[in-house]
Coordinates of C-alpha atoms in Angstrom, one line a residue:
Chain A
M1 CA 124.8 127.3 115.9
K2 CA 123.7 130.5 117.7
D3 CA 125.9 133.5 118.0
R4 CA 127.4 134.0 121.4
S5 CA 125.7 137.4 121.8
S6 CA 122.3 135.8 121.5
H7 CA 122.6 133.7 124.7
E8 CA 119.7 134.5 126.9
S9 CA 121.2 133.1 130.0
P10 CA 124.9 132.8 129.9
I11 CA 126.4 130.6 132.6
C12 CA 129.5 132.6 132.5
D13 CA 129.2 136.3 132.3
A14 CA 132.7 136.8 133.6
D15 CA 134.5 137.2 130.3
G16 CA 137.6 139.2 130.8
D17 CA 137.0 139.1 134.6
A18 CA 139.8 137.0 135.7
T19 CA 140.2 138.5 139.2
G20 CA 138.4 135.6 140.9
A21 CA 135.7 137.8 142.3
P22 CA 132.1 136.9 141.4
A23 CA 130.8 139.5 139.0
P24 CA 127.8 141.5 140.1
D25 CA 124.6 140.3 138.5
A26 CA 120.9 141.1 138.6
R27 CA 120.4 139.6 142.0
G28 CA 123.4 141.4 143.5
P29 CA 126.6 139.9 144.7
G30 CA 126.0 136.7 146.7
P31 CA 127.4 136.2 150.2
G32 CA 130.2 134.0 148.9
R33 CA 128.0 131.1 147.8
P34 CA 130.1 130.4 144.6
L35 CA 133.2 130.0 146.6
R36 CA 131.6 127.7 149.2
W37 CA 130.0 125.7 146.3
L38 CA 133.4 125.5 144.7
S39 CA 135.3 124.3 147.7
Q40 CA 132.6 121.6 148.3
L41 CA 132.9 120.6 144.6
Y42 CA 136.7 120.5 144.9
A43 CA 136.7 118.3 148.0
A44 CA 134.1 115.9 146.6
H45 CA 135.3 115.5 143.1
K46 CA 138.9 116.6 142.6
N47 CA 140.5 113.2 142.7
A48 CA 137.7 111.5 140.6
L49 CA 138.0 114.2 138.0
E50 CA 141.7 113.9 137.7
S51 CA 141.6 110.2 137.3
H52 CA 138.8 110.5 134.8
L53 CA 140.8 112.9 132.6
R54 CA 143.8 110.7 132.9
R55 CA 141.9 107.5 131.9
K56 CA 140.2 109.2 129.0
Y57 CA 142.9 111.5 127.6
G58 CA 146.1 110.0 129.0
P59 CA 148.9 111.6 131.0
G60 CA 149.1 114.7 128.7
P61 CA 150.2 117.2 128.0
P62 CA 148.2 118.9 129.3
E63 CA 148.6 117.1 132.6
P64 CA 145.3 116.1 134.2
E65 CA 146.3 117.7 137.4
D66 CA 146.9 121.1 135.7
V67 CA 143.6 120.9 133.9
V68 CA 141.8 120.3 137.2
Q69 CA 143.5 123.2 138.8
Q70 CA 142.7 125.5 135.9
T71 CA 139.1 124.3 135.8
F72 CA 138.5 125.3 139.5
T73 CA 140.4 128.5 139.1
R74 CA 138.1 129.5 136.2
L75 CA 135.0 128.2 137.9
A76 CA 135.8 130.7 140.7
T77 CA 135.0 133.5 138.2
L78 CA 131.4 132.4 137.7
S79 CA 128.7 134.6 139.1
E80 CA 126.2 133.4 141.7
A81 CA 123.4 133.6 139.1
S82 CA 125.4 131.3 136.9
V83 CA 126.1 128.9 139.7
A84 CA 122.4 128.8 140.6
K85 CA 121.6 127.5 137.1
V86 CA 123.8 124.4 137.5
D87 CA 121.5 121.6 138.4
F88 CA 124.1 118.9 138.2
P89 CA 127.3 120.3 139.6
K90 CA 129.4 117.1 139.1
S91 CA 128.6 116.6 135.5
F92 CA 128.9 120.3 134.8
L93 CA 132.4 120.2 136.4
F94 CA 133.4 117.2 134.4
R95 CA 132.2 118.7 131.1
A96 CA 133.9 122.0 131.9
A97 CA 137.2 120.2 132.6
E98 CA 137.1 118.4 129.3
N99 CA 136.6 121.8 127.6
V100 CA 139.5 123.3 129.5
L101 CA 141.6 120.3 128.4
I102 CA 140.6 120.7 124.7
S103 CA 141.5 124.4 124.9
E104 CA 144.8 123.5 126.5
K105 CA 145.6 121.1 123.7
R106 CA 144.9 123.9 121.2
R107 CA 146.9 126.4 123.2
A108 CA 149.9 124.0 123.3
R109 CA 149.7 123.6 119.6
T110 CA 149.6 127.3 118.9
R111 CA 152.5 127.8 121.3
D112 CA 154.4 125.2 119.4
A113 CA 153.7 127.0 116.2
H114 CA 154.9 130.3 117.8
A115 CA 151.5 131.8 117.5
A116 CA 151.3 134.9 119.7
N117 CA 148.7 136.1 122.1
T118 CA 146.6 133.3 123.3
R119 CA 144.0 134.9 125.5
A120 CA 144.0 133.0 128.8
S121 CA 141.2 134.9 130.5
G122 CA 139.0 135.1 127.4
D123 CA 139.1 131.3 127.0
A124 CA 137.4 130.8 130.3
G125 CA 134.3 132.2 128.7
F126 CA 134.7 129.8 125.8
D127 CA 135.2 126.7 128.0
F128 CA 132.2 127.5 130.1
D129 CA 130.1 128.8 127.2
P130 CA 126.5 127.6 127.6
E131 CA 126.6 126.1 124.2
R132 CA 129.5 123.9 125.2
V133 CA 128.8 123.1 128.9
F134 CA 125.5 124.2 130.3
V135 CA 122.5 122.0 129.4
S136 CA 119.1 123.4 130.1
R137 CA 116.3 121.4 131.6
A138 CA 114.4 121.6 128.3
E139 CA 117.4 120.1 126.5
L140 CA 117.8 117.4 129.1
A141 CA 114.1 116.5 128.7
L142 CA 114.6 116.3 125.0
I143 CA 117.6 114.1 125.5
G144 CA 115.6 111.8 127.8
E145 CA 112.8 111.6 125.3
T146 CA 115.2 110.7 122.5
I147 CA 116.7 107.9 124.5
Q148 CA 113.3 106.6 125.3
N149 CA 112.5 106.5 121.6
M150 CA 115.6 104.6 120.6
P151 CA 115.3 101.1 119.3
E152 CA 115.7 98.7 122.2
R153 CA 119.2 97.5 121.5
R154 CA 120.6 100.9 120.8
R155 CA 119.0 102.2 124.0
A156 CA 120.4 99.3 126.0
C157 CA 123.9 100.0 124.8
F158 CA 123.6 103.7 125.3
V159 CA 122.2 103.5 128.8
M160 CA 124.6 100.9 130.0
H161 CA 127.5 102.8 128.7
R162 CA 126.5 106.3 129.8
M163 CA 124.9 105.5 133.1
E164 CA 126.4 102.3 134.3
E165 CA 129.8 103.2 132.9
L166 CA 130.5 99.7 131.7
S167 CA 133.2 99.0 129.1
F168 CA 132.0 98.2 125.6
A169 CA 133.4 94.7 126.1
E170 CA 131.3 94.1 129.2
I171 CA 128.2 95.5 127.6
G172 CA 128.8 93.3 124.6
R173 CA 129.1 90.2 126.9
R174 CA 125.8 91.1 128.5
L175 CA 124.0 91.6 125.3
G176 CA 125.8 88.9 123.3
I177 CA 127.3 91.3 120.7
S178 CA 130.8 92.4 119.9
A179 CA 132.5 95.5 121.6
P180 CA 132.7 97.4 118.3
A181 CA 129.0 96.7 117.7
V182 CA 128.3 98.3 121.1
A183 CA 130.4 101.3 120.2
A184 CA 128.5 101.7 116.9
H185 CA 125.2 101.6 118.8
V186 CA 126.3 104.2 121.3
E187 CA 127.5 106.5 118.4
R188 CA 124.2 106.0 116.6
G189 CA 122.4 107.0 119.9
L190 CA 124.5 110.1 120.2
A191 CA 123.8 111.0 116.6
D192 CA 120.0 110.6 117.4
I193 CA 120.4 113.1 120.2
E194 CA 122.4 115.6 118.3
S195 CA 119.9 115.5 115.5
A196 CA 117.0 116.0 117.9
L197 CA 118.7 118.9 119.6
A198 CA 119.5 120.5 116.2
A199 CA 115.9 120.1 115.1
A200 CA 114.7 121.7 118.3
E201 CA 117.1 124.6 117.8
V202 CA 115.6 125.2 114.3
Q203 CA 112.1 125.2 115.7
G204 CA 113.1 127.6 118.5
P205 CA 113.8 127.1 122.1
R206 CA 111.4 124.9 124.0
E207 CA 111.5 126.9 127.2
Chain B
M1 CA 142.8 133.2 117.3
T2 CA 139.8 134.6 118.9
E3 CA 136.6 133.2 120.4
G4 CA 134.7 134.6 117.4
D5 CA 136.6 132.2 115.2
H6 CA 135.3 129.2 117.1
T7 CA 131.7 130.2 117.4
A8 CA 131.5 131.2 113.7
L9 CA 132.3 127.6 112.8
A10 CA 129.1 125.6 112.5
V11 CA 129.4 121.9 112.0
P12 CA 126.0 120.4 111.1
H13 CA 125.2 117.2 113.1
D14 CA 125.0 115.2 109.9
D15 CA 128.4 116.4 108.6
P16 CA 131.0 113.6 108.4
I17 CA 133.1 115.6 110.8
A18 CA 130.4 115.4 113.4
A19 CA 130.2 111.6 112.9
R20 CA 133.9 111.3 113.4
A21 CA 133.7 113.5 116.5
R22 CA 131.0 111.2 117.9
A23 CA 133.2 108.2 117.2
F24 CA 136.0 109.7 119.1
A25 CA 133.8 111.0 122.0
V26 CA 132.3 107.5 122.3
G27 CA 135.5 105.6 121.8
L28 CA 137.5 107.6 124.3
S29 CA 134.8 107.2 126.9
D30 CA 135.2 103.4 126.8
P31 CA 137.3 102.4 129.9
D32 CA 139.1 99.9 127.6
A33 CA 140.2 102.6 125.1
G34 CA 144.0 102.4 124.5
P35 CA 146.7 105.0 123.9
E36 CA 146.6 104.5 120.1
L37 CA 143.1 105.9 120.0
R38 CA 144.2 108.9 122.1
E39 CA 147.0 109.6 119.6
A40 CA 144.7 109.3 116.7
F41 CA 142.4 111.7 118.5
D42 CA 145.1 114.3 119.1
D43 CA 146.1 114.3 115.4
W44 CA 142.5 114.6 114.3
L45 CA 141.8 117.3 116.8
A46 CA 144.8 119.4 115.7
A47 CA 143.9 119.1 112.0
D48 CA 140.9 121.4 111.8
L49 CA 139.2 123.8 114.2
R50 CA 135.8 122.4 113.0
H51 CA 136.9 119.0 114.5
E52 CA 137.2 120.8 117.9
V53 CA 133.8 122.4 117.6
A54 CA 132.1 119.1 116.7
Y55 CA 133.9 117.2 119.5
R56 CA 132.9 119.7 122.2
R57 CA 129.3 119.3 121.2
A58 CA 129.6 115.5 121.4
V59 CA 131.2 115.7 124.8
R60 CA 128.5 118.1 126.0
V61 CA 125.7 115.8 124.9
L62 CA 127.3 112.6 126.3
G63 CA 128.0 114.3 129.6
A64 CA 124.4 115.5 129.9
V65 CA 123.1 112.0 129.5
G66 CA 124.8 111.1 132.8
D67 CA 122.4 113.5 134.5
L68 CA 119.4 111.4 133.6
D69 CA 118.0 108.7 135.9
P70 CA 118.7 105.3 134.3
A71 CA 115.4 104.0 135.8
L72 CA 113.6 106.1 133.1
F73 CA 114.8 103.9 130.4
N74 CA 113.6 100.3 131.1
V75 CA 116.9 98.7 130.3
R76 CA 117.4 95.1 131.5
S77 CA 121.1 94.8 132.2
R78 CA 121.7 91.1 132.8
A79 CA 125.0 90.9 134.6
R80 CA 127.1 88.0 133.5
P81 CA 130.3 87.0 135.2
S82 CA 133.1 89.2 134.0
F83 CA 136.2 87.5 132.9
G84 CA 138.4 90.4 133.8
R85 CA 139.8 93.0 131.4
A86 CA 142.5 92.3 129.0
W87 CA 144.4 95.5 129.5
I88 CA 147.2 95.6 127.0
G89 CA 149.5 98.5 126.6
A90 CA 150.8 97.2 123.3
A91 CA 151.3 100.4 121.6
A92 CA 153.6 101.7 124.3
A93 CA 155.8 98.7 123.8
I94 CA 156.1 99.1 120.1
A95 CA 159.4 100.3 118.8
A96 CA 160.0 101.7 115.4
A97 CA 161.7 99.0 113.5
L98 CA 162.4 97.9 110.0
A99 CA 159.6 96.0 108.3
L100 CA 160.0 94.2 105.1
V101 CA 157.1 93.8 102.7
V102 CA 158.0 91.1 100.1
F103 CA 155.9 89.4 97.6
L104 CA 156.6 85.7 97.7
P105 CA 154.9 82.6 96.6
R106 CA 152.3 81.6 99.2
P107 CA 154.0 79.4 101.8
A108 CA 153.1 75.8 102.1
P109 CA 150.1 75.1 104.5
E110 CA 151.3 74.8 108.1
A111 CA 149.7 74.4 111.5
W112 CA 147.2 77.2 111.2
S113 CA 144.7 77.8 113.9
A114 CA 141.8 80.2 113.5
A115 CA 142.2 83.3 115.7
R116 CA 139.1 85.3 114.6
Q117 CA 136.7 85.7 111.8
T118 CA 134.4 88.7 111.3
G119 CA 131.0 88.8 109.5
V120 CA 129.5 91.5 107.4
G121 CA 129.8 94.9 109.2
E122 CA 131.6 93.4 112.1
L123 CA 135.0 94.6 113.4
G124 CA 137.2 92.3 115.4
Q125 CA 140.0 92.9 117.9
I126 CA 142.5 90.3 118.7
V127 CA 145.4 90.2 121.0
L128 CA 147.8 87.5 119.9
A129 CA 149.9 85.3 122.1
D130 CA 152.9 87.7 121.7
G131 CA 150.9 90.7 122.8
S132 CA 150.6 92.1 119.2
H133 CA 147.2 93.8 118.5
V134 CA 145.2 93.1 115.4
D135 CA 142.1 95.0 114.4
L136 CA 140.2 93.1 111.8
G137 CA 137.9 94.7 109.2
P138 CA 134.5 93.2 108.2
Q139 CA 134.4 89.9 106.4
S140 CA 138.0 89.1 107.2
A141 CA 139.6 86.2 109.0
L142 CA 142.9 85.7 110.7
Q143 CA 144.8 82.5 111.4
T144 CA 148.0 82.1 113.3
D145 CA 150.9 79.8 113.4
F146 CA 153.4 80.8 116.1
S147 CA 156.6 78.9 116.6
D148 CA 160.0 79.7 118.2
K149 CA 161.3 80.8 114.8
A150 CA 158.5 82.9 113.5
R151 CA 155.1 84.4 114.2
R152 CA 153.0 83.7 111.1
V153 CA 149.5 85.0 110.6
R154 CA 147.4 84.6 107.5
L155 CA 144.8 87.3 106.6
T156 CA 142.0 86.3 104.3
G157 CA 139.4 88.8 103.3
A158 CA 140.3 92.4 103.0
E159 CA 141.7 94.5 105.7
A160 CA 143.5 94.6 109.0
H161 CA 145.5 97.0 111.1
F162 CA 148.5 95.6 112.9
E163 CA 150.4 96.8 116.0
V164 CA 153.3 94.3 116.2
E165 CA 155.2 93.7 119.4
K166 CA 158.9 93.9 118.8
D167 CA 160.6 90.5 118.9
A168 CA 163.7 90.5 116.6
S169 CA 164.3 86.8 117.1
R170 CA 160.8 85.9 115.8
P171 CA 159.8 87.9 112.7
F172 CA 156.1 88.6 112.3
I173 CA 155.0 87.3 108.9
I174 CA 151.7 88.2 107.4
T175 CA 150.4 86.4 104.4
V176 CA 147.7 88.2 102.4
G177 CA 146.7 86.9 99.0
D178 CA 149.9 86.3 97.2
A179 CA 151.8 88.9 99.2
S180 CA 153.8 88.3 102.3
V181 CA 154.7 91.1 104.7
T182 CA 157.5 90.6 107.2
V183 CA 157.5 92.8 110.2
L184 CA 159.8 93.3 113.2
G185 CA 157.7 95.8 115.0
T186 CA 155.6 98.6 113.7
Q187 CA 152.1 99.8 113.1
F188 CA 150.5 99.8 109.7
D189 CA 147.5 98.9 107.5
V190 CA 147.5 96.3 104.8
K191 CA 144.6 96.2 102.4
S192 CA 143.9 94.3 99.3
A193 CA 140.9 95.2 97.2
C194 CA 140.0 95.5 93.5
G195 CA 143.4 94.4 92.4
V196 CA 145.4 96.9 94.5
T197 CA 147.5 96.1 97.5
R198 CA 148.1 99.1 99.7
V199 CA 150.4 99.5 102.7
S200 CA 150.0 102.6 104.9
V201 CA 152.5 103.0 107.7
A202 CA 151.8 104.7 111.0
E203 CA 155.0 103.8 112.8
G204 CA 158.3 102.4 111.8
V205 CA 159.9 101.8 108.4
V206 CA 158.6 99.4 105.8
R207 CA 160.3 98.1 102.6
F208 CA 157.5 97.4 100.1
E209 CA 159.0 95.0 97.6
D210 CA 157.8 93.4 94.4
P211 CA 160.2 90.7 93.3
I212 CA 158.3 89.9 90.1
G213 CA 158.2 93.5 88.9
A214 CA 159.4 94.2 85.3
E215 CA 163.1 94.9 84.9
A216 CA 162.9 98.6 84.0
K217 CA 160.5 99.5 86.8
P218 CA 161.3 100.2 90.4
R219 CA 160.9 97.1 92.5
E220 CA 160.8 98.6 95.9
L221 CA 159.8 101.6 97.9
I222 CA 160.9 102.6 101.3
L223 CA 157.9 103.7 103.4
R224 CA 158.3 105.7 106.6
A225 CA 155.7 106.7 109.1
G226 CA 153.0 108.7 107.3
D227 CA 153.8 107.1 103.9
A228 CA 151.5 104.9 101.9
A229 CA 151.9 103.2 98.6
E230 CA 149.9 101.0 96.2
L231 CA 150.9 98.1 94.1
R232 CA 148.8 97.3 91.0
N233 CA 149.8 95.0 88.2
G234 CA 153.4 95.1 89.3
V235 CA 153.5 98.9 89.3
F236 CA 154.1 101.0 92.4
S237 CA 152.5 104.3 93.0
P238 CA 153.0 106.3 96.1
V239 CA 149.9 107.7 97.7
S240 CA 150.7 111.3 98.2
H241 CA 147.9 112.5 100.4
A242 CA 147.8 111.9 104.2
V243 CA 146.3 108.5 105.0
D244 CA 144.4 108.0 108.2
V245 CA 146.1 104.7 109.1
G246 CA 143.7 102.5 111.0
G247 CA 141.0 105.2 110.8
W248 CA 138.5 102.6 109.5
R249 CA 138.5 101.1 113.0
T250 CA 136.2 103.9 114.1
R251 CA 133.8 102.8 111.4
F252 CA 134.5 106.0 109.5
L253 CA 135.8 105.4 106.0
S254 CA 137.8 108.1 104.3
Y255 CA 139.0 107.9 100.7
D256 CA 141.1 110.3 98.6
D257 CA 141.3 109.6 94.9
V258 CA 140.5 105.8 95.0
S259 CA 138.5 103.7 92.6
V260 CA 134.7 103.4 93.0
C261 CA 135.3 99.7 93.0
E262 CA 137.2 99.9 96.3
V263 CA 134.7 102.2 97.9
I264 CA 131.9 99.9 97.0
A265 CA 133.7 96.7 97.9
D266 CA 134.3 98.2 101.4
A267 CA 130.7 99.3 101.8
N268 CA 129.6 95.8 101.0
R269 CA 131.9 94.4 103.7
Y270 CA 130.0 96.7 106.1
G271 CA 126.6 95.3 105.1
A272 CA 125.6 97.3 102.0
R273 CA 124.4 95.4 98.9
I274 CA 125.7 97.4 96.0
D275 CA 126.5 96.1 92.6
I276 CA 128.5 98.0 89.9
A277 CA 126.9 97.3 86.5
D278 CA 129.9 98.1 84.4
P279 CA 133.6 97.6 85.4
S280 CA 134.5 100.9 83.7
L281 CA 132.4 102.7 86.3
G282 CA 134.3 100.9 89.0
A283 CA 137.5 102.3 87.7
L284 CA 136.4 105.9 88.1
K285 CA 138.3 107.7 90.9
V286 CA 136.6 109.6 93.7
S287 CA 137.3 111.2 97.1
V288 CA 134.6 110.6 99.8
S289 CA 134.3 110.2 103.5
Y290 CA 131.4 108.7 105.4
S291 CA 130.3 106.8 108.5
V292 CA 129.5 103.2 107.6
D293 CA 125.9 103.6 108.7
Q294 CA 125.5 106.4 106.2
T295 CA 125.7 104.5 102.9
P296 CA 122.9 106.5 101.2
A297 CA 124.9 109.7 101.9
M298 CA 128.0 108.1 100.4
L299 CA 126.0 107.1 97.3
A300 CA 124.7 110.6 96.9
S301 CA 128.2 112.0 97.0
L302 CA 129.3 109.6 94.3
E303 CA 126.3 110.6 92.2
A304 CA 127.1 114.2 92.7
A305 CA 130.8 113.8 91.8
L306 CA 130.6 111.2 89.0
P307 CA 128.5 110.5 85.9
I308 CA 126.8 107.6 87.7
K309 CA 123.4 106.9 89.1
A310 CA 122.6 104.6 92.1
E311 CA 119.3 102.7 91.5
T312 CA 117.7 101.1 94.5
G313 CA 115.8 97.9 93.8
S314 CA 112.6 96.8 95.5
D315 CA 114.7 94.4 97.8
G316 CA 116.9 97.3 99.0
S317 CA 119.9 96.4 96.9
V318 CA 121.6 99.1 94.9
R319 CA 122.9 99.0 91.3
I320 CA 125.4 101.6 90.1
V321 CA 124.8 102.5 86.4
A322 CA 126.0 105.1 84.0
K323 CA 124.1 108.4 84.1
K324 CA 122.2 108.9 80.9

């Protein structure tokens, strides 16, 4: 894993900038594009995101509604240059929200343990860290290549699960295998991709 | 806790932690995933910061896949009629209750009907008529005989995880080998392998009893949530370390100080073909964790930890022999 300081193109350069104003960047402050982008995202996906988090992680804590609010609040701190790099706003938003949720779980635990000084503004950088949320086009291409090279059944399970969003039971019915076998195929496919990404990182960036 | 702490934690993609993270990331993204998986996830996530690092990576990769065009991948998805989803909130309805684990003579054959049988490497999920959930390990079979007086199930093979609906008027009685486990409503694992019967409790209270134990020895143990104990040759021994009850359901097997015999018997149920040349090697104790599709890595761990050698034959089967 690379060190944070080595990121060439951080999606979030707003560490410690929790004022909500887009940080200046190389291209100069934009004419409010991030906020317009954000309100469009909010209108389009707020409800779907909340029910997605509820279905996947349950009613909380943290409550899905709070996670959605926090995600948008923190997205407001992204610079225009960062926003411009986001090719797929919806999936970026969903991934970012999951990262916020994971951080909230940790923060709740450390609060429970009476640990002091959780850093609310600093964590925005962590949750939107390129290594955790942003996926470059080169990485996406490698992911696509890896899926194409999967054995047929693994690829079928993986694609049907990730892109058609079918339940494992439904995929199993269509392919004539059990639901746990579908889960095992999807896990294996995910392992293939992680391994391909790790190998590419060792060889150096493909960009 | 600072950001630096997280980024300094590297979890290689082939680490068992990464495999477990993938199992959770994939399992939780199944629309049919139940609350018990979420609870297991919360516990796991809280246990170690490396778990969080590995899970974030898995979520990132899975999320990115959704950005790709499915048409790229030439997948024929033959839609068959769906029979609707069995959405069972069993765990929510489970109340902590007293369970009795009593070793009794095997009951006389009754009106058993087969509920489910699993093959090598296959896991099975069953929802019984009373709403109880059973996860069946590989090479195991479950039969049921439900009446107004009792809910009887018979487990043949090795392993199952039960989440029993509370019904005080009809005890839930599990027969496994020569043991009988009576339950009012709780969650626990029962496992029988290599001469050891182990009960690991996730929820509720279990009395683990051995009526044929020797006079001078304790004949029962009270197990509460988080406890586990083993019975071998009439002797109880508590399992002191934390047991991941039902963890095997994510196809990730985790052992702490168990016999090589048990580790290998389980691997074979998941499709490996491993033979132990000498029973004394099977009695060696070991701690190991692996994803069931990583048997070679498990064998390498055993070789590193113990004076044994795994020899692979030309047909792919493996023989465990003493290291010379």
